[in-house]
Coordinates of C-alpha atoms and ligand atoms in Angstrom, one line a residue:
M1 CA 37.5 14.0 -61.8
K2 CA 35.3 16.7 -60.3
L3 CA 32.2 17.1 -62.4
P4 CA 32.0 20.6 -63.8
K5 CA 28.9 22.8 -63.5
A6 CA 26.6 22.9 -66.5
E7 CA 23.5 24.8 -67.5
S8 CA 20.5 23.9 -65.4
Y9 CA 18.2 23.6 -68.5
K10 CA 18.2 22.2 -72.0
I11 CA 17.1 23.9 -75.1
K12 CA 13.7 23.2 -76.8
M13 CA 13.5 26.0 -79.4
V14 CA 16.1 27.9 -81.4
E15 CA 16.4 31.1 -83.4
P16 CA 19.0 31.5 -86.2
I17 CA 21.5 34.3 -86.0
R18 CA 24.1 35.2 -88.7
Q19 CA 27.7 36.5 -88.7
S20 CA 28.3 39.4 -91.0
T21 CA 31.4 40.8 -92.5
R22 CA 33.5 43.7 -91.2
E23 CA 32.7 45.7 -94.4
E24 CA 28.9 45.3 -93.8
R25 CA 29.2 46.4 -90.2
E26 CA 31.3 49.5 -91.0
L27 CA 28.5 50.6 -93.4
W28 CA 25.6 49.7 -91.0
I29 CA 27.1 51.5 -88.0
K30 CA 27.7 54.6 -90.1
D31 CA 24.1 54.4 -91.3
A32 CA 23.0 54.1 -87.7
N33 CA 24.8 57.4 -86.9
Y34 CA 27.2 55.5 -84.5
N35 CA 24.3 54.8 -82.2
L36 CA 23.9 51.1 -81.5
F37 CA 20.2 51.5 -80.6
N38 CA 19.7 52.4 -84.3
L39 CA 21.0 49.0 -85.6
R40 CA 18.6 46.4 -86.7
S41 CA 18.8 43.2 -84.7
S42 CA 19.6 41.3 -87.9
Q43 CA 22.8 43.4 -88.2
V44 CA 23.9 42.0 -84.8
F45 CA 25.5 38.6 -84.1
V46 CA 25.6 38.5 -80.3
D47 CA 23.3 41.1 -78.8
L48 CA 24.4 42.2 -75.3
L49 CA 22.7 45.6 -75.5
T50 CA 20.5 44.7 -72.6
D51 CA 19.3 41.8 -70.5
S52 CA 15.9 43.5 -70.4
G53 CA 13.0 41.5 -71.9
T54 CA 15.5 39.5 -74.0
G55 CA 15.5 36.3 -72.0
A56 CA 14.1 32.9 -73.1
M57 CA 10.9 31.9 -71.3
S58 CA 10.6 28.4 -69.9
D59 CA 8.2 25.7 -71.0
R60 CA 6.3 26.4 -67.9
Q61 CA 5.9 30.0 -68.7
W62 CA 4.8 29.2 -72.2
S63 CA 2.2 26.8 -70.9
E64 CA 1.0 29.5 -68.5
M65 CA 0.5 31.8 -71.6
M66 CA -2.3 29.5 -72.8
L67 CA -4.1 29.9 -69.5
G68 CA -4.2 33.7 -69.6
D69 CA -7.5 35.3 -68.6
E70 CA -8.1 38.4 -70.8
S71 CA -11.0 39.7 -68.7
Y72 CA -10.9 43.5 -68.3
A73 CA -11.7 43.3 -64.6
G74 CA -10.9 40.6 -62.0
A75 CA -9.0 38.3 -64.4
S76 CA -7.6 35.1 -62.8
S77 CA -4.2 36.1 -64.2
Y78 CA -4.3 39.2 -62.0
Y79 CA -4.8 37.1 -58.9
K80 CA -2.0 34.7 -60.0
V81 CA 0.5 37.6 -60.1
K82 CA -0.9 39.1 -56.9
N83 CA -0.5 35.8 -55.1
A84 CA 3.0 35.2 -56.5
I85 CA 4.1 38.7 -55.4
K86 CA 2.7 38.2 -51.9
D87 CA 4.3 34.8 -51.7
I88 CA 7.7 35.9 -52.9
T89 CA 8.1 39.5 -51.6
G90 CA 5.5 39.7 -48.8
F91 CA 3.9 42.8 -50.3
E92 CA 0.1 42.9 -49.7
Y93 CA -0.8 45.5 -52.4
F94 CA 0.2 45.5 -56.0
L95 CA -0.4 47.3 -59.3
P96 CA 0.6 45.9 -62.7
T97 CA 2.3 48.3 -65.2
H98 CA 3.6 47.7 -68.7
Q99 CA 7.2 47.9 -67.6
G100 CA 9.5 49.2 -64.9
R101 CA 9.6 52.9 -65.8
A102 CA 5.8 52.9 -65.9
A103 CA 5.9 51.6 -62.3
E104 CA 8.2 54.6 -61.5
N105 CA 5.9 57.0 -63.3
V106 CA 2.8 55.8 -61.4
L107 CA 4.5 55.6 -57.9
F108 CA 6.4 58.9 -58.3
S109 CA 3.2 60.7 -59.5
A110 CA 1.7 59.7 -56.1
L111 CA 4.8 60.5 -54.0
I112 CA 7.2 63.1 -55.5
K113 CA 6.5 66.8 -55.7
E114 CA 8.6 69.6 -57.3
G115 CA 11.7 70.5 -55.3
N116 CA 12.0 67.1 -53.5
L117 CA 15.2 65.2 -52.9
V118 CA 15.4 61.5 -53.5
P119 CA 18.5 59.8 -52.0
G120 CA 19.6 56.4 -53.2
N121 CA 22.4 54.3 -54.7
S122 CA 23.3 55.4 -58.3
H123 CA 19.7 55.7 -59.4
F124 CA 19.0 53.9 -62.7
D125 CA 18.7 56.2 -65.8
T126 CA 14.9 56.0 -66.1
T127 CA 14.5 56.4 -62.3
K128 CA 16.6 59.5 -62.3
A129 CA 14.8 60.9 -65.4
H130 CA 11.4 60.4 -63.7
I131 CA 12.7 62.3 -60.7
E132 CA 14.3 65.1 -62.7
F133 CA 11.2 65.3 -64.9
R134 CA 9.3 66.3 -61.7
K135 CA 11.9 69.0 -61.1
S136 CA 13.3 67.1 -58.1
Q137 CA 16.8 65.8 -57.5
A138 CA 18.2 62.3 -57.2
I139 CA 21.1 62.3 -54.6
D140 CA 23.6 59.5 -55.1
C141 CA 24.7 58.0 -51.7
T142 CA 26.6 55.0 -53.1
I143 CA 29.7 54.0 -51.2
D144 CA 33.0 55.4 -52.7
E145 CA 34.3 51.9 -53.2
A146 CA 31.8 51.5 -56.1
F147 CA 33.8 53.9 -58.3
D148 CA 37.1 52.0 -58.1
T149 CA 36.6 49.3 -60.7
E150 CA 39.6 47.3 -59.5
L151 CA 38.8 47.3 -55.8
D152 CA 37.5 44.0 -54.6
H153 CA 34.4 44.6 -52.4
P154 CA 31.5 42.1 -52.1
F155 CA 28.7 44.7 -52.0
K156 CA 29.6 47.7 -54.1
G157 CA 25.9 48.6 -54.4
N158 CA 25.7 49.6 -50.7
I159 CA 24.5 52.9 -49.5
D160 CA 27.0 55.0 -47.6
L161 CA 25.1 55.6 -44.3
T162 CA 27.0 58.8 -43.6
K163 CA 26.1 60.3 -46.9
L164 CA 22.5 59.2 -46.4
E165 CA 22.3 60.6 -42.9
K166 CA 23.7 63.9 -44.1
V167 CA 20.8 64.3 -46.6
L168 CA 18.2 63.1 -44.1
S169 CA 19.4 65.3 -41.3
E170 CA 20.0 68.5 -43.2
N171 CA 16.7 68.7 -45.1
P172 CA 13.1 68.9 -43.9
K173 CA 11.3 65.5 -43.9
E174 CA 8.6 66.9 -46.1
N175 CA 11.2 67.4 -48.9
I176 CA 12.2 63.7 -48.9
P177 CA 9.3 61.6 -50.1
L178 CA 11.3 58.3 -50.3
I179 CA 14.7 56.7 -50.4
I180 CA 15.3 54.4 -53.4
V181 CA 17.6 51.4 -53.0
T182 CA 18.4 49.8 -56.3
I183 CA 19.0 46.0 -56.1
T184 CA 21.3 45.1 -57.7
C185 CA 22.7 48.5 -58.5
N186 CA 22.7 48.6 -62.3
S187 CA 24.5 51.9 -62.9
S188 CA 27.4 51.0 -60.6
G189 CA 27.9 47.7 -62.5
G190 CA 25.2 45.3 -61.4
Q191 CA 26.6 45.3 -57.9
P192 CA 24.7 43.9 -55.0
V193 CA 23.5 45.5 -51.7
S194 CA 24.1 43.5 -48.6
M195 CA 21.4 42.5 -46.2
Q196 CA 23.1 44.3 -43.4
N197 CA 23.1 47.5 -45.5
M198 CA 19.4 47.1 -46.3
R199 CA 18.7 46.6 -42.6
E200 CA 20.7 49.7 -41.6
V201 CA 19.1 51.9 -44.3
S202 CA 15.7 50.7 -43.0
E203 CA 16.6 51.6 -39.4
M204 CA 17.9 55.0 -40.4
A205 CA 14.8 55.7 -42.6
K206 CA 12.6 54.8 -39.6
K207 CA 14.4 57.2 -37.4
Y208 CA 13.7 60.0 -39.9
D209 CA 10.3 58.6 -40.8
I210 CA 10.9 58.3 -44.5
P211 CA 9.7 55.4 -46.6
V212 CA 12.1 53.1 -48.4
Y213 CA 11.3 51.6 -51.8
Y214 CA 13.5 49.1 -53.7
D215 CA 14.1 49.5 -57.4
S216 CA 14.0 45.7 -57.7
A217 CA 14.6 44.7 -61.3
R218 CA 17.4 42.3 -60.2
F219 CA 16.3 41.4 -56.7
A220 CA 16.9 37.7 -57.2
E221 CA 20.4 38.2 -58.4
N222 CA 21.0 40.4 -55.4
A223 CA 19.7 37.6 -53.2
Y224 CA 22.1 35.1 -54.9
F225 CA 25.1 37.3 -54.0
I226 CA 23.9 37.6 -50.4
K227 CA 23.7 33.8 -50.2
I228 CA 27.2 33.4 -51.7
R229 CA 29.0 36.3 -50.0
E230 CA 27.3 37.4 -46.8
E231 CA 27.9 35.7 -43.5
G232 CA 24.9 33.8 -42.2
Y233 CA 23.1 33.3 -45.4
S234 CA 24.7 30.3 -47.1
Q235 CA 22.2 27.9 -45.7
K236 CA 19.1 30.0 -46.5
T237 CA 17.2 29.5 -49.7
I238 CA 17.0 32.3 -52.3
R239 CA 13.3 32.8 -51.5
E240 CA 14.0 33.1 -47.7
I241 CA 16.6 35.7 -48.5
V242 CA 14.3 37.6 -50.8
K243 CA 11.6 37.7 -48.2
E244 CA 14.0 39.1 -45.6
M245 CA 15.3 41.7 -48.1
F246 CA 11.8 43.1 -48.8
S247 CA 10.9 43.0 -45.1
Y248 CA 13.1 46.1 -44.8
A249 CA 11.2 48.0 -47.5
D250 CA 7.8 49.9 -47.7
G251 CA 7.4 48.9 -51.3
M252 CA 9.1 48.1 -54.6
T253 CA 9.1 49.0 -58.3
M254 CA 9.8 46.2 -60.6
S255 CA 10.9 45.8 -64.2
S256 CA 9.6 42.3 -64.8
K257 CA 11.7 42.2 -68.0
K258 CA 14.7 41.4 -65.8
D259 CA 14.5 38.9 -63.0
A260 CA 10.9 37.8 -63.7
I261 CA 12.2 36.7 -67.2
V262 CA 9.3 38.0 -69.3
N263 CA 9.5 40.0 -72.5
M264 CA 7.3 42.8 -71.2
G265 CA 5.9 43.8 -67.9
G266 CA 6.4 45.6 -64.6
F267 CA 4.6 46.2 -61.3
I268 CA 4.6 48.2 -58.0
G269 CA 4.5 46.2 -54.7
M270 CA 3.3 48.1 -51.6
R271 CA 2.9 47.6 -47.9
H272 CA 0.5 50.5 -47.3
K273 CA -3.0 50.9 -48.5
E274 CA -2.8 54.7 -48.6
V275 CA 0.0 54.5 -51.1
F276 CA -1.9 51.9 -53.1
D277 CA -5.0 54.1 -53.2
Q278 CA -3.0 57.2 -54.3
A279 CA -1.1 55.3 -56.9
S280 CA -4.2 53.5 -58.3
V281 CA -5.5 56.8 -59.6
F282 CA -2.4 57.3 -61.7
N283 CA -2.3 53.6 -62.7
I284 CA -5.8 53.9 -64.2
L285 CA -4.9 57.1 -65.9
F286 CA -1.5 56.0 -67.4
E287 CA -1.6 52.2 -67.5
G288 CA -5.0 50.7 -67.4
F289 CA -7.5 49.4 -64.8
N290 CA -5.9 48.0 -61.7
T291 CA -6.3 44.4 -62.6
Y292 CA -4.3 44.6 -65.8
G293 CA -2.4 47.9 -65.9
G294 CA -1.0 47.7 -69.3
M295 CA -0.5 43.9 -69.4
S296 CA -2.5 41.2 -71.1
G297 CA -3.7 38.3 -69.1
R298 CA -1.3 35.8 -70.7
D299 CA 1.7 38.0 -70.0
M300 CA 0.6 38.3 -66.3
N301 CA 0.5 34.5 -66.2
A302 CA 4.0 34.2 -67.6
L303 CA 5.2 36.8 -65.1
A304 CA 3.8 34.9 -62.2
Q305 CA 5.6 31.8 -63.3
G306 CA 8.7 33.8 -64.1
L307 CA 8.9 35.1 -60.5
Y308 CA 9.2 31.5 -59.4
D309 CA 11.6 30.5 -62.2
G310 CA 13.8 33.5 -61.5
T311 CA 14.2 32.7 -57.8
E312 CA 15.5 29.2 -58.2
F313 CA 19.1 28.7 -57.0
D314 CA 20.1 26.5 -59.9
Y315 CA 18.9 29.0 -62.5
L316 CA 20.7 31.9 -60.8
E317 CA 23.9 29.9 -60.4
T318 CA 23.9 29.1 -64.2
R319 CA 23.1 32.7 -65.1
I320 CA 25.6 34.5 -62.8
G321 CA 28.2 31.8 -63.6
Q322 CA 27.9 32.6 -67.3
V323 CA 28.4 36.3 -66.6
A324 CA 31.5 35.5 -64.6
Y325 CA 32.8 33.1 -67.3
L326 CA 32.9 36.0 -69.8
G327 CA 34.3 38.3 -67.1
Q328 CA 37.1 35.9 -66.1
M329 CA 38.3 35.4 -69.8
L330 CA 38.6 39.2 -70.1
K331 CA 40.2 39.7 -66.7
D332 CA 42.7 36.9 -67.4
Y333 CA 43.9 38.7 -70.6
G334 CA 44.3 41.9 -68.7
V335 CA 41.2 43.7 -70.2
P336 CA 40.1 46.3 -67.5
V337 CA 36.7 45.1 -66.3
Q338 CA 34.7 46.0 -63.2
Y339 CA 35.5 43.6 -60.4
P340 CA 33.9 41.7 -58.8
F341 CA 31.7 40.9 -61.8
G342 CA 28.1 42.0 -61.7
G343 CA 25.1 39.8 -61.7
H344 CA 23.7 40.6 -65.2
A345 CA 26.6 42.1 -67.1
I346 CA 30.3 42.7 -67.5
F347 CA 31.3 46.3 -67.4
V348 CA 34.5 47.2 -69.3
D349 CA 36.3 50.2 -67.9
A350 CA 36.6 52.3 -71.1
K351 CA 38.8 55.0 -69.6
R352 CA 41.5 52.4 -68.9
F353 CA 40.9 50.5 -72.1
L354 CA 41.2 53.6 -74.4
P355 CA 43.5 56.0 -72.5
N356 CA 44.1 58.0 -75.7
I357 CA 40.5 59.2 -76.1
P358 CA 39.6 62.4 -74.2
K359 CA 36.3 62.4 -72.3
E360 CA 34.8 65.0 -74.6
E361 CA 35.0 62.4 -77.4
Y362 CA 32.7 59.8 -75.5
I363 CA 35.2 57.1 -74.6
A364 CA 32.7 54.3 -73.8
Q365 CA 30.6 54.9 -76.9
T366 CA 33.8 54.8 -79.0
L367 CA 34.7 51.5 -77.5
A368 CA 31.2 50.1 -78.1
V369 CA 31.3 51.1 -81.7
E370 CA 34.8 49.5 -82.1
L371 CA 33.5 46.3 -80.6
Y372 CA 30.5 46.2 -83.0
I373 CA 32.8 46.7 -86.0
E374 CA 35.2 44.1 -84.8
G375 CA 32.7 41.2 -84.2
G376 CA 29.0 42.3 -84.6
V377 CA 28.7 42.3 -80.8
R378 CA 26.4 45.0 -79.5
G379 CA 27.1 46.4 -76.0
V380 CA 26.0 49.7 -74.6
E381 CA 27.6 52.9 -73.3
I382 CA 27.1 53.7 -69.6
G383 CA 29.0 56.9 -69.6
S384 CA 28.7 60.6 -70.4
I385 CA 26.2 60.2 -73.2
M386 CA 23.8 58.4 -70.9
A387 CA 24.5 60.9 -68.1
D388 CA 22.7 63.6 -70.1
R389 CA 23.4 67.3 -69.6
D390 CA 22.9 69.0 -66.3
P391 CA 19.2 70.2 -66.4
E392 CA 20.2 73.6 -64.9
T393 CA 23.5 74.5 -66.5
G394 CA 23.0 72.6 -69.8
E395 CA 26.6 71.3 -69.6
N396 CA 27.6 67.8 -70.3
R397 CA 27.9 65.6 -67.2
Y398 CA 31.0 63.4 -67.0
P399 CA 30.5 60.6 -64.6
D400 CA 33.4 59.1 -62.7
L401 CA 33.2 55.9 -64.7
E402 CA 33.0 55.5 -68.5
L403 CA 31.7 51.9 -68.9
M404 CA 30.8 49.7 -71.8
R405 CA 28.2 47.3 -70.5
L406 CA 27.8 43.8 -71.9
A407 CA 24.5 42.6 -70.6
I408 CA 23.8 38.9 -70.9
P409 CA 20.2 38.0 -71.7
R410 CA 18.8 35.2 -69.5
R411 CA 18.9 31.6 -70.8
T412 CA 19.6 32.9 -74.3
Y413 CA 23.3 32.4 -75.3
T414 CA 25.7 29.6 -74.7
N415 CA 29.3 29.8 -73.3
D416 CA 30.6 29.5 -76.9
H417 CA 28.9 32.8 -77.6
M418 CA 30.7 34.1 -74.6
K419 CA 34.0 32.8 -76.0
Y420 CA 33.3 34.6 -79.2
V421 CA 32.5 37.9 -77.4
A422 CA 35.8 37.6 -75.4
A423 CA 37.8 37.1 -78.6
A424 CA 36.2 40.1 -80.2
I425 CA 37.0 42.3 -77.2
I426 CA 40.5 41.0 -77.0
N427 CA 41.1 41.8 -80.7
V428 CA 40.0 45.4 -80.0
Y429 CA 42.2 45.5 -76.9
D430 CA 45.2 44.4 -78.9
R431 CA 44.8 47.3 -81.3
R432 CA 43.8 49.9 -78.6
N433 CA 46.7 52.1 -79.2
E434 CA 45.7 52.7 -82.8
I435 CA 42.3 54.0 -81.6
T436 CA 43.0 57.7 -81.1
K437 CA 39.9 59.5 -82.3
G438 CA 36.4 59.4 -80.7
L439 CA 33.0 60.7 -81.6
R440 CA 31.1 64.0 -81.8
I441 CA 27.4 64.5 -81.2
V442 CA 25.4 65.8 -84.2
T443 CA 21.9 65.8 -82.7
E444 CA 20.5 64.9 -79.3
A445 CA 17.2 64.9 -77.3
P446 CA 16.9 67.0 -74.1
I447 CA 16.4 63.9 -71.8
L448 CA 17.5 60.2 -72.1
R449 CA 19.5 61.3 -75.1
H450 CA 21.4 58.0 -75.5
F451 CA 18.5 56.3 -77.1
T452 CA 18.3 58.6 -80.1
V453 CA 21.6 60.5 -80.2
E454 CA 23.3 60.9 -83.6
L455 CA 27.0 60.9 -83.7
E456 CA 29.8 61.2 -86.2
K457 CA 33.4 59.9 -86.2
L458 CA 36.1 62.6 -85.6
Ligands
PLP1 C1 15.4 48.3 -66.4 C2 15.4 49.0 -65.1 C3 14.4 50.0 -64.9 C4 13.3 50.4 -65.9 O1 12.6 49.3 -66.3 P1 12.0 49.2 -67.8 O2 11.2 47.9 -67.7 O3 13.1 49.2 -68.7 O4 11.1 50.3 -68.0 C5 14.4 50.6 -63.6 N1 15.4 50.3 -62.8 C6 16.4 49.4 -63.0 C7 17.4 49.1 -61.9 C8 16.4 48.7 -64.2 O5 17.4 47.8 -64.4

C-alpha cells in the first residue's frame, strides 16, 4: 500500500473550542448585525475568517521569543530579522512595521502622490484603500481567466501584459510611481503568479523605467505553486525559487501574519537606499524607530524564525494539501468553488451557489451568514460589501465575482475540522433553493466598510 501523506508536525499545545446550537447561533448573528466580524470568537466553532495572524507558532518560534532583545535601538532581534530577510529575499534594506497595511502606509507615503495610477493584479483591499486614500487609482491588470472560477489555469494571479502595457504607454511615467504584483493574488482567490510572468513584468517595467514592488504576504505559497506547476522548477528548492522571484522586484511589502506565521508583524524590503531613506522618515513617524518599527524584540525573533519555517517544502505541502482536501470534498459534491484551489483558502462562488439572490442583496454575505447559522463556521465575504462604493460616484461597486472565502489558519486545524466544514457547506447547498432573501445595509463606514457594516435580513 502506498503510504499516505500526513502532517509534517505533531501537536504540543491545544486550545479548547466548543460547538454551539443552531438557536444560539441565530441569536448571536442577529446581535452581530449579520456582520461576522462582530461575532465573539467563543461563538465560532471553526474560524475560517482569515489566515492572518491565526496560525500556530512552532516550538522553535516560541523558543526564539525568549531570546527577544527589547532594546529601543540596535536590538539583536532587529539584526536577526534583517539577516533572515536578506538571506531569503535578497533585499538589502528593510523596515519593520506592525503589520502589512502599515508597510503599505509607510511605502506609499514615500512613493505615491495625488492623481497617480498604480497598476497591478487585483490589489488587496488594504492596498487599494491606501492608494485611494491618497486620491490615486489602482488599475487592475489581472488576466481575464482569473474571473472564470471554473476555468483550469495554473497561474490565475498573472498580470495581463497587454493591459499593463496599455497603462504604461498611455500615461506619463511621472504618474505611475510603482507597479504592485500581489503574490499570491488574494482577491482573485489565492491564485499564484508564474515566474515567467514576474520576469516579463520586470522586463516591461524596466523598459518604462517604473519600479515593481511585490505585495508578498503569501510569497512562499506562490513559490510552492511554481515548484509544482511551472516547467523547470520541480528540482529547485522553495528558497531558490523565492530568491529568483524577488530578483525581479525592487522591493516588497509584507504582512508577516501570513507566510511568516507570526501573530503580528510586517515589513518593507527594499533594494534601493533612496527609497529606504525616504520611507524611514514615515516609518519613524507612524511606526517607531527603524530598528523596531511597531514590533517588540521577541516578535521580531519569532518572525525571523517564521520566515524559515514558512519556506520549508514539507510545511507548505501539508498546508496547501489541507486547503485542497477541503476544496476537493466540496468540488466532488458539486459545490461551485474556485478552481484550481488557492494556496490559503477555498473560495465558494456565491453567485452560482445562490442564484436566487440578486446582487443588490449581497450574495456572498448572505451565504456566509447561512454557513455560520448552519455549523458555527465563520468565513468571510469577498464581494460587493468589501468592494466599497465608488469614491467618485458613491454608487455600490459590484465585482465580477461574489465569493465566500474560507481561509485556513496555518498549522491550526486538523482534517477532521475540514470534514466538518465541508458537511456544513453541503447542508447549506442542499437547501439552497429555500434561500431566496438576502440582506440590506443599515449603516456603513465610508472606506473598508466590510469590517463594521451593520445589516438586516430582508
Ligand atoms: C493581509 C494582506 C495585506 C495586509 O496586511 P495586514 O497585516 O492585514 O495589515 C496586504 N496584502 C495582502 C495580499 C494581504 O493578504
